[in-house]
Amino acid sequence: MSEFNEFDQQGSVPNKDTGSIISHSFEMYKGVFLYGIVAMVIYMIAGFAIQFVTGFNSASMMEEMKDAGGDYSSFSYWNVPGFSLYLSLSGLLGVLVAPLYVGLIYIVNKYNTKSQIDFADLFIGYKQNFVNILIYSIISGIISSVAMTLCFFPFIFVYPFLLLGYPILLFENASATEALGKSFNIAKENYGTFLGATVVGGLISIAGVVLCGIGIIATAPFMMIVMYSVYCAFLGKPRQIEFKK
């Protein structure tokens, strides 16, 4: 397993309330948003590649749904060419890009501790605790999918329990189950703040779609910054981790 050298640095820590956490997240994101955009561009390019390989065309499907005139009773997603394969590969992509989220959190902590940031830092999740990051991504993805199939609102109420998973995996080198358990226990004791941070952070993350579709590239990564700020608020500012090459 990779070895890390930890050292203390100065850095800001938000209070344990939603407003302070979101404000802290904004301050952090202003310094690292370009790295968040890079992560999103990588994800989108991979997504377009999957559409090309599978032959699935999301634009055509939207046109078919529009032509249905609001009557979707006879519309079947599974009959759309390439949809089932696209769905499978997209799920796999979601798991494989999870280390990028961890890398962004790592970069945020470097920014907060005023450490030098390297572009390679974005990919540290593929070196540090990689297997557990993938396992956690699968577990959290299943939990989120189940919540989404029930209704959108259960997803909102479930997601706060997953909020600390990725920071714990990175800063504490925990196993996937340890990260899930610790995140759940802390969220359970502070659920109102976690829910507030999730709702506000989520709204900001999807604001790019509402304001200007392509703007999602800039706003979507904000939720990763919220995860870091929540970690700082409830577990303290983590020591900066220096990877030994």
GROMACS .gro file of C-alpha atoms in nm:
model
  245
    1MET     CA    1   0.000   0.000   0.000
    2SER     CA    2   0.116   0.353  -0.070
    3GLU     CA    3   0.283   0.536   0.214
    4PHE     CA    4   0.200   0.892   0.307
    5ASN     CA    5   0.376   1.156   0.505
    6GLU     CA    6   0.147   1.386   0.703
    7PHE     CA    7   0.228   1.734   0.824
    8ASP     CA    8   0.033   2.018   0.976
    9GLN     CA    9  -0.041   2.337   0.786
   10GLN     CA   10  -0.257   2.641   0.844
   11GLY     CA   11  -0.605   2.632   0.701
   12SER     CA   12  -0.963   2.741   0.759
   13VAL     CA   13  -1.231   2.531   0.929
   14PRO     CA   14  -1.605   2.612   0.911
   15ASN     CA   15  -1.845   2.605   1.204
   16LYS     CA   16  -2.088   2.317   1.243
   17ASP     CA   17  -2.379   2.483   1.065
   18THR     CA   18  -2.503   2.477   0.707
   19GLY     CA   19  -2.435   2.843   0.631
   20SER     CA   20  -2.076   2.830   0.750
   21ILE     CA   21  -2.012   2.504   0.562
   22ILE     CA   22  -2.150   2.637   0.232
   23SER     CA   23  -1.959   2.964   0.273
   24HIS     CA   24  -1.639   2.767   0.337
   25SER     CA   25  -1.710   2.553   0.030
   26PHE     CA   26  -1.742   2.863  -0.186
   27GLU     CA   27  -1.412   2.997  -0.062
   28MET     CA   28  -1.241   2.665  -0.135
   29TYR     CA   29  -1.403   2.621  -0.476
   30LYS     CA   30  -1.289   2.962  -0.596
   31GLY     CA   31  -0.933   2.836  -0.571
   32VAL     CA   32  -0.974   2.492  -0.730
   33PHE     CA   33  -1.266   2.519  -0.974
   34LEU     CA   34  -1.041   2.470  -1.277
   35TYR     CA   35  -0.947   2.125  -1.148
   36GLY     CA   36  -1.316   2.049  -1.097
   37ILE     CA   37  -1.382   2.149  -1.457
   38VAL     CA   38  -1.103   1.919  -1.577
   39ALA     CA   39  -1.256   1.629  -1.381
   40MET     CA   40  -1.597   1.697  -1.537
   41VAL     CA   41  -1.453   1.726  -1.888
   42ILE     CA   42  -1.283   1.389  -1.846
   43TYR     CA   43  -1.612   1.239  -1.730
   44MET     CA   44  -1.808   1.392  -2.019
   45ILE     CA   45  -1.556   1.281  -2.283
   46ALA     CA   46  -1.575   0.927  -2.146
   47GLY     CA   47  -1.955   0.951  -2.152
   48PHE     CA   48  -1.957   1.058  -2.516
   49ALA     CA   49  -1.717   0.774  -2.597
   50ILE     CA   50  -1.960   0.528  -2.439
   51GLN     CA   51  -2.245   0.666  -2.649
   52PHE     CA   52  -2.033   0.624  -2.962
   53VAL     CA   53  -1.935   0.265  -2.877
   54THR     CA   54  -2.287   0.155  -2.781
   55GLY     CA   55  -2.465   0.342  -3.058
   56PHE     CA   56  -2.703   0.494  -2.805
   57ASN     CA   57  -2.812   0.848  -2.889
   58SER     CA   58  -2.957   1.038  -2.594
   59ALA     CA   59  -3.062   1.329  -2.819
   60SER     CA   60  -3.268   1.097  -3.040
   61MET     CA   61  -3.432   0.942  -2.736
   62MET     CA   62  -3.532   1.286  -2.608
   63GLU     CA   63  -3.684   1.363  -2.948
   64GLU     CA   64  -3.886   1.041  -2.938
   65MET     CA   65  -4.011   1.125  -2.590
   66LYS     CA   66  -4.103   1.475  -2.708
   67ASP     CA   67  -4.294   1.329  -3.005
   68ALA     CA   68  -4.491   1.113  -2.761
   69GLY     CA   69  -4.672   1.431  -2.659
   70GLY     CA   70  -4.655   1.358  -2.290
   71ASP     CA   71  -4.796   1.007  -2.322
   72TYR     CA   72  -4.510   0.780  -2.215
   73SER     CA   73  -4.724   0.475  -2.139
   74SER     CA   74  -4.610   0.298  -2.455
   75PHE     CA   75  -4.253   0.428  -2.447
   76SER     CA   76  -3.989   0.174  -2.345
   77TYR     CA   77  -3.635   0.282  -2.267
   78TRP     CA   78  -3.512  -0.074  -2.313
   79ASN     CA   79  -3.622  -0.077  -2.676
   80VAL     CA   80  -3.401   0.221  -2.757
   81PRO     CA   81  -3.097   0.090  -2.954
   82GLY     CA   82  -2.789   0.054  -2.734
   83PHE     CA   83  -2.962   0.177  -2.417
   84SER     CA   84  -2.907  -0.134  -2.203
   85LEU     CA   85  -2.536  -0.154  -2.290
   86TYR     CA   86  -2.501   0.222  -2.245
   87LEU     CA   87  -2.659   0.198  -1.900
   88SER     CA   88  -2.419  -0.080  -1.798
   89LEU     CA   89  -2.110   0.099  -1.923
   90SER     CA   90  -2.224   0.428  -1.767
   91GLY     CA   91  -2.254   0.254  -1.432
   92LEU     CA   92  -1.902   0.120  -1.473
   93LEU     CA   93  -1.780   0.467  -1.569
   94GLY     CA   94  -1.938   0.612  -1.257
   95VAL     CA   95  -1.734   0.371  -1.045
   96LEU     CA   96  -1.409   0.427  -1.234
   97VAL     CA   97  -1.423   0.808  -1.208
   98ALA     CA   98  -1.485   0.802  -0.832
   99PRO     CA   99  -1.109   0.838  -0.763
  100LEU     CA  100  -1.126   1.171  -0.949
  101TYR     CA  101  -1.368   1.295  -0.683
  102VAL     CA  102  -1.120   1.191  -0.417
  103GLY     CA  103  -0.844   1.366  -0.609
  104LEU     CA  104  -1.044   1.689  -0.615
  105ILE     CA  105  -1.095   1.665  -0.238
  106TYR     CA  106  -0.720   1.614  -0.200
  107ILE     CA  107  -0.654   1.926  -0.408
  108VAL     CA  108  -0.900   2.127  -0.198
  109ASN     CA  109  -0.713   2.032   0.117
  110LYS     CA  110  -0.386   2.135  -0.047
  111TYR     CA  111  -0.540   2.469  -0.134
  112ASN     CA  112  -0.674   2.509   0.220
  113THR     CA  113  -0.333   2.434   0.371
  114LYS     CA  114  -0.158   2.658   0.117
  115SER     CA  115   0.044   2.371  -0.025
  116GLN     CA  116   0.168   2.356  -0.382
  117ILE     CA  117  -0.083   2.187  -0.613
  118ASP     CA  118   0.024   1.965  -0.902
  119PHE     CA  119  -0.204   1.853  -1.185
  120ALA     CA  120  -0.118   1.491  -1.099
  121ASP     CA  121  -0.285   1.541  -0.760
  122LEU     CA  122  -0.621   1.507  -0.933
  123PHE     CA  123  -0.543   1.138  -0.993
  124ILE     CA  124  -0.418   1.050  -0.645
  125GLY     CA  125  -0.731   0.841  -0.583
  126TYR     CA  126  -0.597   0.590  -0.835
  127LYS     CA  127  -0.288   0.544  -0.616
  128GLN     CA  128  -0.416   0.583  -0.261
  129ASN     CA  129  -0.679   0.340  -0.124
  130PHE     CA  130  -0.796   0.273  -0.481
  131VAL     CA  131  -0.976  -0.058  -0.417
  132ASN     CA  132  -1.174   0.077  -0.121
  133ILE     CA  133  -1.270   0.386  -0.317
  134LEU     CA  134  -1.414   0.163  -0.591
  135ILE     CA  135  -1.595  -0.057  -0.339
  136TYR     CA  136  -1.740   0.245  -0.162
  137SER     CA  137  -1.849   0.390  -0.494
  138ILE     CA  138  -2.035   0.069  -0.577
  139ILE     CA  139  -2.202   0.048  -0.235
  140SER     CA  140  -2.303   0.415  -0.228
  141GLY     CA  141  -2.419   0.389  -0.589
  142ILE     CA  142  -2.647   0.097  -0.505
  143ILE     CA  143  -2.788   0.280  -0.202
  144SER     CA  144  -2.848   0.594  -0.407
  145SER     CA  145  -3.005   0.398  -0.695
  146VAL     CA  146  -3.246   0.220  -0.463
  147ALA     CA  147  -3.344   0.554  -0.308
  148MET     CA  148  -3.390   0.708  -0.653
  149THR     CA  149  -3.615   0.425  -0.773
  150LEU     CA  150  -3.846   0.479  -0.476
  151CYS     CA  151  -3.871   0.852  -0.543
  152PHE     CA  152  -3.639   1.150  -0.570
  153PHE     CA  153  -3.711   1.270  -0.218
  154PRO     CA  154  -3.587   0.953  -0.042
  155PHE     CA  155  -3.256   1.007  -0.225
  156ILE     CA  156  -3.227   1.357  -0.075
  157PHE     CA  157  -3.283   1.220   0.274
  158VAL     CA  158  -3.042   0.928   0.227
  159TYR     CA  159  -2.750   1.112   0.066
  160PRO     CA  160  -2.645   1.301   0.385
  161PHE     CA  161  -2.541   0.966   0.535
  162LEU     CA  162  -2.292   0.921   0.248
  163LEU     CA  163  -2.149   1.272   0.264
  164LEU     CA  164  -1.827   1.196   0.454
  165GLY     CA  165  -1.736   0.870   0.281
  166TYR     CA  166  -1.482   0.993   0.026
  167PRO     CA  167  -1.296   1.230   0.264
  168ILE     CA  168  -1.269   0.950   0.522
  169LEU     CA  169  -1.135   0.712   0.259
  170LEU     CA  170  -0.869   0.965   0.164
  171PHE     CA  171  -0.762   1.124   0.491
  172GLU     CA  172  -0.803   0.822   0.717
  173ASN     CA  173  -0.713   0.548   0.468
  174ALA     CA  174  -1.022   0.362   0.588
  175SER     CA  175  -1.190   0.060   0.434
  176ALA     CA  176  -1.512   0.109   0.239
  177THR     CA  177  -1.727  -0.031   0.521
  178GLU     CA  178  -1.545   0.176   0.784
  179ALA     CA  179  -1.600   0.492   0.580
  180LEU     CA  180  -1.968   0.410   0.531
  181GLY     CA  181  -2.020   0.330   0.899
  182LYS     CA  182  -1.839   0.639   1.027
  183SER     CA  183  -2.016   0.869   0.780
  184PHE     CA  184  -2.353   0.725   0.881
  185ASN     CA  185  -2.290   0.760   1.255
  186ILE     CA  186  -2.173   1.122   1.234
  187ALA     CA  187  -2.457   1.220   1.000
  188LYS     CA  188  -2.710   1.053   1.228
  189GLU     CA  189  -2.602   1.271   1.521
  190ASN     CA  190  -2.597   1.592   1.311
  191TYR     CA  191  -2.861   1.515   1.054
  192GLY     CA  192  -3.013   1.863   1.021
  193THR     CA  193  -2.682   2.023   0.926
  194PHE     CA  194  -2.589   1.735   0.693
  195LEU     CA  195  -2.927   1.755   0.521
  196GLY     CA  196  -2.901   2.131   0.483
  197ALA     CA  197  -2.551   2.106   0.335
  198THR     CA  198  -2.670   1.832   0.097
  199VAL     CA  199  -2.973   2.026  -0.027
  200VAL     CA  200  -2.793   2.360  -0.073
  201GLY     CA  201  -2.480   2.197  -0.217
  202GLY     CA  202  -2.692   1.987  -0.451
  203LEU     CA  203  -2.888   2.286  -0.576
  204ILE     CA  204  -2.566   2.473  -0.649
  205SER     CA  205  -2.421   2.166  -0.822
  206ILE     CA  206  -2.714   2.140  -1.064
  207ALA     CA  207  -2.744   2.517  -1.113
  208GLY     CA  208  -2.536   2.490  -1.429
  209VAL     CA  209  -2.817   2.300  -1.599
  210VAL     CA  210  -3.078   2.559  -1.507
  211LEU     CA  211  -2.870   2.868  -1.585
  212CYS     CA  212  -2.689   2.739  -1.894
  213GLY     CA  213  -2.678   2.369  -1.980
  214ILE     CA  214  -2.303   2.343  -2.040
  215GLY     CA  215  -2.250   2.531  -1.712
  216ILE     CA  216  -2.295   2.201  -1.530
  217ILE     CA  217  -1.927   2.141  -1.603
  218ALA     CA  218  -1.840   2.425  -1.367
  219THR     CA  219  -2.101   2.369  -1.097
  220ALA     CA  220  -2.131   1.988  -1.065
  221PRO     CA  221  -1.802   1.936  -0.874
  222PHE     CA  222  -1.918   2.174  -0.599
  223MET     CA  223  -2.067   1.882  -0.405
  224MET     CA  224  -1.719   1.734  -0.361
  225ILE     CA  225  -1.609   2.059  -0.200
  226VAL     CA  226  -1.908   2.045   0.034
  227MET     CA  227  -1.794   1.699   0.142
  228TYR     CA  228  -1.454   1.840   0.234
  229SER     CA  229  -1.602   2.134   0.424
  230VAL     CA  230  -1.836   1.906   0.620
  231TYR     CA  231  -1.538   1.685   0.707
  232CYS     CA  232  -1.345   1.988   0.834
  233ALA     CA  233  -1.642   2.107   1.039
  234PHE     CA  234  -1.710   1.780   1.219
  235LEU     CA  235  -1.376   1.598   1.218
  236GLY     CA  236  -1.133   1.888   1.204
  237LYS     CA  237  -0.901   2.006   0.931
  238PRO     CA  238  -0.712   1.702   0.806
  239ARG     CA  239  -0.338   1.704   0.793
  240GLN     CA  240  -0.210   1.756   0.442
  241ILE     CA  241  -0.106   1.425   0.291
  242GLU     CA  242   0.214   1.420   0.090
  243PHE     CA  243   0.240   1.126  -0.146
  244LYS     CA  244   0.574   0.945  -0.152
  245LYS     CA  245   0.663   0.866  -0.511
   0.00000   0.00000   0.00000
